[in-house]
Coordinates of C-alpha atoms in Angstrom, one line a residue:
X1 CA 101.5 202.8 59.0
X2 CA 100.9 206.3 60.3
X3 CA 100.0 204.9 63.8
X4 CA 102.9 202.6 63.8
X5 CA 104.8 205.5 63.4
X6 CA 103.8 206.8 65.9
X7 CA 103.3 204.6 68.4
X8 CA 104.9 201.7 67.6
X9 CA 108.2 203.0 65.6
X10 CA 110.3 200.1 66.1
X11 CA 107.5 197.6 65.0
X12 CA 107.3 200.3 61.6
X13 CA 111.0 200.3 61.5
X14 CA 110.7 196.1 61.2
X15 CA 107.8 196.4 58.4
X16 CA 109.6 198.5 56.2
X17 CA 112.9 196.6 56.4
X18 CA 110.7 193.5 55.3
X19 CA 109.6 194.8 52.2
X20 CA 113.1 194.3 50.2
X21 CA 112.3 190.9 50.9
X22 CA 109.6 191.3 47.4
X23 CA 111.6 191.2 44.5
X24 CA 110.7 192.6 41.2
X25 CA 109.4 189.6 39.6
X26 CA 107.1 189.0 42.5
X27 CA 105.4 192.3 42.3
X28 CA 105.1 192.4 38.7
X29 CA 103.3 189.0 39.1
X30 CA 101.3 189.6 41.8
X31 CA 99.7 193.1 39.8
X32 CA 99.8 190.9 36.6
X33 CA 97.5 188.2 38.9
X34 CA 95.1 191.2 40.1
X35 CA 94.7 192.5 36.5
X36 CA 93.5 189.0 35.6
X37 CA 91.1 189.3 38.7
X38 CA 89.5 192.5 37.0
X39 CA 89.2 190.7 33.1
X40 CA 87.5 187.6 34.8
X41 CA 85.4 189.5 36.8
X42 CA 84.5 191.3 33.4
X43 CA 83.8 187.6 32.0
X44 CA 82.0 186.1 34.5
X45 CA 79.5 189.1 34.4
X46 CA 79.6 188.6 30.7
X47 CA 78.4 185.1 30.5
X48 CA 75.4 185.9 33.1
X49 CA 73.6 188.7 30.2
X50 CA 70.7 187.4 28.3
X51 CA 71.9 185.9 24.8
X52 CA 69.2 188.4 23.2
X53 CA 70.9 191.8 25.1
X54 CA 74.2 190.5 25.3
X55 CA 77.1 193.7 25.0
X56 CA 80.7 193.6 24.0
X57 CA 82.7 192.0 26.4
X58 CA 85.3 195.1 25.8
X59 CA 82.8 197.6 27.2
X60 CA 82.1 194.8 30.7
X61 CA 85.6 195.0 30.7
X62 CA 85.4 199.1 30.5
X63 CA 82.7 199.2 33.1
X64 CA 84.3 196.5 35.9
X65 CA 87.9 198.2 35.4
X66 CA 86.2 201.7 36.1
X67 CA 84.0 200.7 38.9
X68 CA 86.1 198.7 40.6
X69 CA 88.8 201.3 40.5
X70 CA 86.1 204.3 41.9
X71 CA 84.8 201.4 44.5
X72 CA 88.3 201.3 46.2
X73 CA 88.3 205.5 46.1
X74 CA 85.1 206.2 46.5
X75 CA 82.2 205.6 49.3
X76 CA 79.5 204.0 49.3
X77 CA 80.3 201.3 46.3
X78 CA 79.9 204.3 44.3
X79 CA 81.5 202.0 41.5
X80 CA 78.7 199.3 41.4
X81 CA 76.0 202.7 40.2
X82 CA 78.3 203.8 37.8
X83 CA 78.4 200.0 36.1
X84 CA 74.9 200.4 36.5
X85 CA 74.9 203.7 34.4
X86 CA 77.1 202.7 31.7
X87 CA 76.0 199.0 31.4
X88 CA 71.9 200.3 31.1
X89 CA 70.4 200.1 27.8
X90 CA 70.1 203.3 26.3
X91 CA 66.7 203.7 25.6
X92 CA 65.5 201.5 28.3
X93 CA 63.9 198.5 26.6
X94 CA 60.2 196.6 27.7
X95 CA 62.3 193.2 28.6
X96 CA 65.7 194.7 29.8
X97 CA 65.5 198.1 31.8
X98 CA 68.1 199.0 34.6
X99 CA 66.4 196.9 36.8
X100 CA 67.0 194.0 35.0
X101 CA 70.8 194.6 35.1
X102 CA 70.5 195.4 38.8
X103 CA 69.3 191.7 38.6
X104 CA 72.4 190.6 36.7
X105 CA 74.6 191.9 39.0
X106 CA 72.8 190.8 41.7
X107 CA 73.2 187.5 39.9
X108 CA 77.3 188.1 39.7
X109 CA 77.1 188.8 43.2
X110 CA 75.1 185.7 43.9
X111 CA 78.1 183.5 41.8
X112 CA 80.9 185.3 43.5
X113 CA 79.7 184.7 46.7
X114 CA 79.0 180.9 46.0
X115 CA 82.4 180.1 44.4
X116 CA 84.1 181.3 47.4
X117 CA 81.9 179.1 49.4
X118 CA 82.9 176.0 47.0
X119 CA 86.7 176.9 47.8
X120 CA 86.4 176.9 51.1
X121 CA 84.6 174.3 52.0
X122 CA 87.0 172.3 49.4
X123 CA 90.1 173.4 51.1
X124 CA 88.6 173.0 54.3
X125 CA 89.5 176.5 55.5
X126 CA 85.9 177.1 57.0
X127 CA 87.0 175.3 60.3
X128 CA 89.8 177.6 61.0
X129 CA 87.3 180.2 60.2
X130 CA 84.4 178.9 63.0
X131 CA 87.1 178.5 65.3
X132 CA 88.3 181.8 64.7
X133 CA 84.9 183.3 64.9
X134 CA 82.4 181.8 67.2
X135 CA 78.8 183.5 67.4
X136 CA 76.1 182.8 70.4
X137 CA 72.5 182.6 69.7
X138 CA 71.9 185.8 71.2
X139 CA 74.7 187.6 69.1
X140 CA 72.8 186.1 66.0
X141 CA 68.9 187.3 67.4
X142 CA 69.6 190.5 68.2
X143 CA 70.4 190.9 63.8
X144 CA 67.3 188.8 63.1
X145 CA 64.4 190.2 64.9
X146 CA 65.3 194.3 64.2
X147 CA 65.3 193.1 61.0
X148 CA 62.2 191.0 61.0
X149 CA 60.5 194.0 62.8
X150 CA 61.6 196.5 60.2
X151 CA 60.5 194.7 57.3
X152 CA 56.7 194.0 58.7
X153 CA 56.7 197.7 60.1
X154 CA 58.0 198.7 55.9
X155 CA 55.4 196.4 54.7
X156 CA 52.4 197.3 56.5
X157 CA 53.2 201.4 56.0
X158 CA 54.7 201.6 53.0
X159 CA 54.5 198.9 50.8
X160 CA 51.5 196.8 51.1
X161 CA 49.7 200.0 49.2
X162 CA 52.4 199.9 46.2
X163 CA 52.4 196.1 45.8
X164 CA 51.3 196.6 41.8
X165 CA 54.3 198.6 41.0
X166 CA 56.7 197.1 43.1
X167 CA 55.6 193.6 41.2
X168 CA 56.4 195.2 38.4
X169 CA 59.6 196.4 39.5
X170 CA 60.3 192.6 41.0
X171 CA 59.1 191.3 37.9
X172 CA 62.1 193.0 36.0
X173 CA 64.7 192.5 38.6
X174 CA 64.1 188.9 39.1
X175 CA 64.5 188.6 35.2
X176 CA 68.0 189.6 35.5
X177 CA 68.3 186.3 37.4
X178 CA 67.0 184.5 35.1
X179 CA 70.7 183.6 33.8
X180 CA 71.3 181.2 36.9
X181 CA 68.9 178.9 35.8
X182 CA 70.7 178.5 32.7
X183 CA 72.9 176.0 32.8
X184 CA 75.6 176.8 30.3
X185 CA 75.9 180.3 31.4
X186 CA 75.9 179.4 34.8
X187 CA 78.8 177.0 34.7
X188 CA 81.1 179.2 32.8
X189 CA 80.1 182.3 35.0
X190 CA 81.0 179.7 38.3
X191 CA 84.3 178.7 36.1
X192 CA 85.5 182.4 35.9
X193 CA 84.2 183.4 39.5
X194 CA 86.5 179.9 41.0
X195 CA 89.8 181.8 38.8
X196 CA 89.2 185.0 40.0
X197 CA 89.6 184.1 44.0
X198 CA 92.3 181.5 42.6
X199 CA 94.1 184.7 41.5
X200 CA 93.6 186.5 44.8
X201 CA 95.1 183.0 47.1
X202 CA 98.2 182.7 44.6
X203 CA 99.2 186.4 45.2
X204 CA 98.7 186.0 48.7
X205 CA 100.7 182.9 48.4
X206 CA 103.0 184.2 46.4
X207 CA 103.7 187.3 48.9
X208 CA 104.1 184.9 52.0
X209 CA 106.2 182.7 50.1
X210 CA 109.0 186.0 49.9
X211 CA 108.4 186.2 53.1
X212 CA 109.4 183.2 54.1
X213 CA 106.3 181.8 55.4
X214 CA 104.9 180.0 52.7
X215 CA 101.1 179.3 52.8
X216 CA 99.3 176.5 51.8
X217 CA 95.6 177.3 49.7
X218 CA 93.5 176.1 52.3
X219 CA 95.2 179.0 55.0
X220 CA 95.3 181.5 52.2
X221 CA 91.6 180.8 51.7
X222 CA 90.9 181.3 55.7
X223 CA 92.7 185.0 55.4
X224 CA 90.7 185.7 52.4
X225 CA 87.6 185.0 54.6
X226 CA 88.9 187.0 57.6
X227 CA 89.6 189.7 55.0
X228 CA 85.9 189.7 53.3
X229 CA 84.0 189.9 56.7
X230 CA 86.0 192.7 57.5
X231 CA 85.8 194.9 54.2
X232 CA 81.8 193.7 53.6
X233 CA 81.0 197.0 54.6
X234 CA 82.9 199.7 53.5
X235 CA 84.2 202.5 56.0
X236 CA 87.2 204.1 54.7
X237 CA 88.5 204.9 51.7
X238 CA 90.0 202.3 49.7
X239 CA 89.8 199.8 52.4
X240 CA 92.3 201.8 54.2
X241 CA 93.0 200.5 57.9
X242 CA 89.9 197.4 58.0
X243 CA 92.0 195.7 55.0
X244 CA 95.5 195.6 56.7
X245 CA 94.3 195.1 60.0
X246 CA 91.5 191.6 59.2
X247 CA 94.8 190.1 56.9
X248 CA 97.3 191.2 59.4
X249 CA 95.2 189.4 62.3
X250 CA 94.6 186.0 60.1
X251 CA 98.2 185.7 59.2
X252 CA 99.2 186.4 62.7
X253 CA 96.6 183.4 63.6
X254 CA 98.7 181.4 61.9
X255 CA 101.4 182.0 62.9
X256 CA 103.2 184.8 60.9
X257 CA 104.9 187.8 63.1
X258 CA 103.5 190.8 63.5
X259 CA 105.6 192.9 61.5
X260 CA 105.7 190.2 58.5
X261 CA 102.0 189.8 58.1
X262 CA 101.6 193.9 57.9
X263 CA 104.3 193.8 55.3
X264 CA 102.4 191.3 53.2
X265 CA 99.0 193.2 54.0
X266 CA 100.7 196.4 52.6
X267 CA 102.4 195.3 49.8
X268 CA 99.1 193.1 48.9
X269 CA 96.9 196.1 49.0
X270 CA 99.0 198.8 48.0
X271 CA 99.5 196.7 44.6
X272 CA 96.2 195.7 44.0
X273 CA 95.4 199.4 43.9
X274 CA 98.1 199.7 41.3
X275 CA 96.3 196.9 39.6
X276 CA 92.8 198.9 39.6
X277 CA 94.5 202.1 38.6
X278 CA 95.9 200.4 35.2
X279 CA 92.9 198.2 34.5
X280 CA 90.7 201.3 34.9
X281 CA 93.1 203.3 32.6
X282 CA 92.7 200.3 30.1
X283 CA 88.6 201.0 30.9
X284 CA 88.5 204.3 30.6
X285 CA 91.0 203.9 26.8
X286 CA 88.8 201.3 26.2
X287 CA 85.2 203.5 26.7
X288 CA 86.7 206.6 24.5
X289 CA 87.8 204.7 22.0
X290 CA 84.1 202.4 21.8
X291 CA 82.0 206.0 22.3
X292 CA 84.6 207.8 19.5
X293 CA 84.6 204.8 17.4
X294 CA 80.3 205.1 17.7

């Protein structure tokens, strides 16, 4: 907004007299939707925890609100460490230390990543994506071999000598996994990961539709994919800047203005950080209360 300001001031001028356009029901919905995003990002976790070391699913709750709010403020996913911290069994047990949880929520990540896959590729919004995006071999090689050369270069220096503690160390983290070969757990962790990008498409639905551009799923789920490749690596705070600009240049793909698709990139973020700042109120409520309580 700043360099619209700036540089473009008419095109500013045109965001900002779009954003009437959002009543008060809309917003109040769409920060209702990303709340729900945060409490079945909570479950989904949940469900993937050994029976036997299972927590509260108030003090998941407490620890995504929290981390997800200092992930959008913070570098670094500072917010994923500090899950970590609270989430760790304290004393560390033989069959579930911290890296064990590192394995759950390698785990989550691993069910997050593959629901949005299942979406896509049942909406069909992976062609729009490919034609968007097109990659040549070479572009793809010159990732693979650095990387194949670093990790033969770590293991022949560093790690080949360590291999009996870093088995251990595997040992625990892959036991964390151990969730997704469990079927029952797995299915309702996949049934909690397919609401929570649900949630995300109908706010983004729900904001183009004040816009007057409706969306269908399928193109919601193609700017959602546009908007994860571009915040996959963090490097701003909150998303700042990377966030507007990937959803700004999807919605533009098809064919939303300019000045529209920055409104509903705005408004989308700006109220999903409202959305993190209560949740993580709730969180932080929630952990007093469980360590006073204690």
């Amino acid at each position: 907004m700043f360099w619209l300001f700036q540089n473009q001031r008419s095109a500013a001028e045109k965001v900002l007299s779009l954003l009437p356009k959002f009543s008060l029901p809309c917003l109040i919905l769409v920060v209702v939707l990303n709340s729900l995003q945060i409490l079945f990002m909570a479950i989904r976790l949940w469900f993937l925890f050994p029976m036997a070391h299972r927590t509260k699913l108030r003090n998941v709750f407490a620890a995504m609100s929290i981390g997800q709010t200092m992930n959008s403020f913070l570098p670094a996913r500072a917010g994923d460490f500090y899950k970590l911290a609270v989430l760790s069994p304290k004393p560390a047990r033989a069959d579930f230390t911290m890296l064990t949880l590192t394995g759950i929520m390698a785990a989550d990540k691993l069910v997050d990543f593959f629901c949005f896959l299942i979406l896509i590729f049942s909406f069909g919004s992976y062609k729009e994506s490919l034609a968007t995006f097109t990659f040549s071999h070479f572009e793809i090689w010159k990732w693979v071999l650095p990387i194949f050369f670093l990790s033969a270069f770590l293991w022949y220096f560093l790690l080949k000598k360590r291999w009996a503690k870093l088995s251990q160390w595997l040992f625990q983290f892959f036991n964390g996994l151990r969730s997704l070969l469990a079927p029952r757990q797995l299915f309702l962790s996949l049934c909690f990961g397919v609401l929570v990008w649900i949630a995300e498409a109908v706010v983004l639905q729900q904001l183009s539709f004040y816009q007057t551009y409706p969306l269908t799923l399928p193109e919601c789920f193609f700017v959602l994919t546009m908007l994860n490749i571009a915040i996959a690596i963090p490097i701003s705070v909150a998303n700042i800047g990377p966030f507007e600009a990937s959803m700004a240049f999807a919605l533009s793909k098809l064919g939303m203005p300019l000045e529209t698709a920055l409104a509903v990139a705005t408004v989308h973020h700006g109220l999903q950080v409202v959305a993190y700042l209560l949740c993580g109120s709730v969180g932080w409520g929630l952990r007093r209360w469980g360590v006073s309580s204690s």
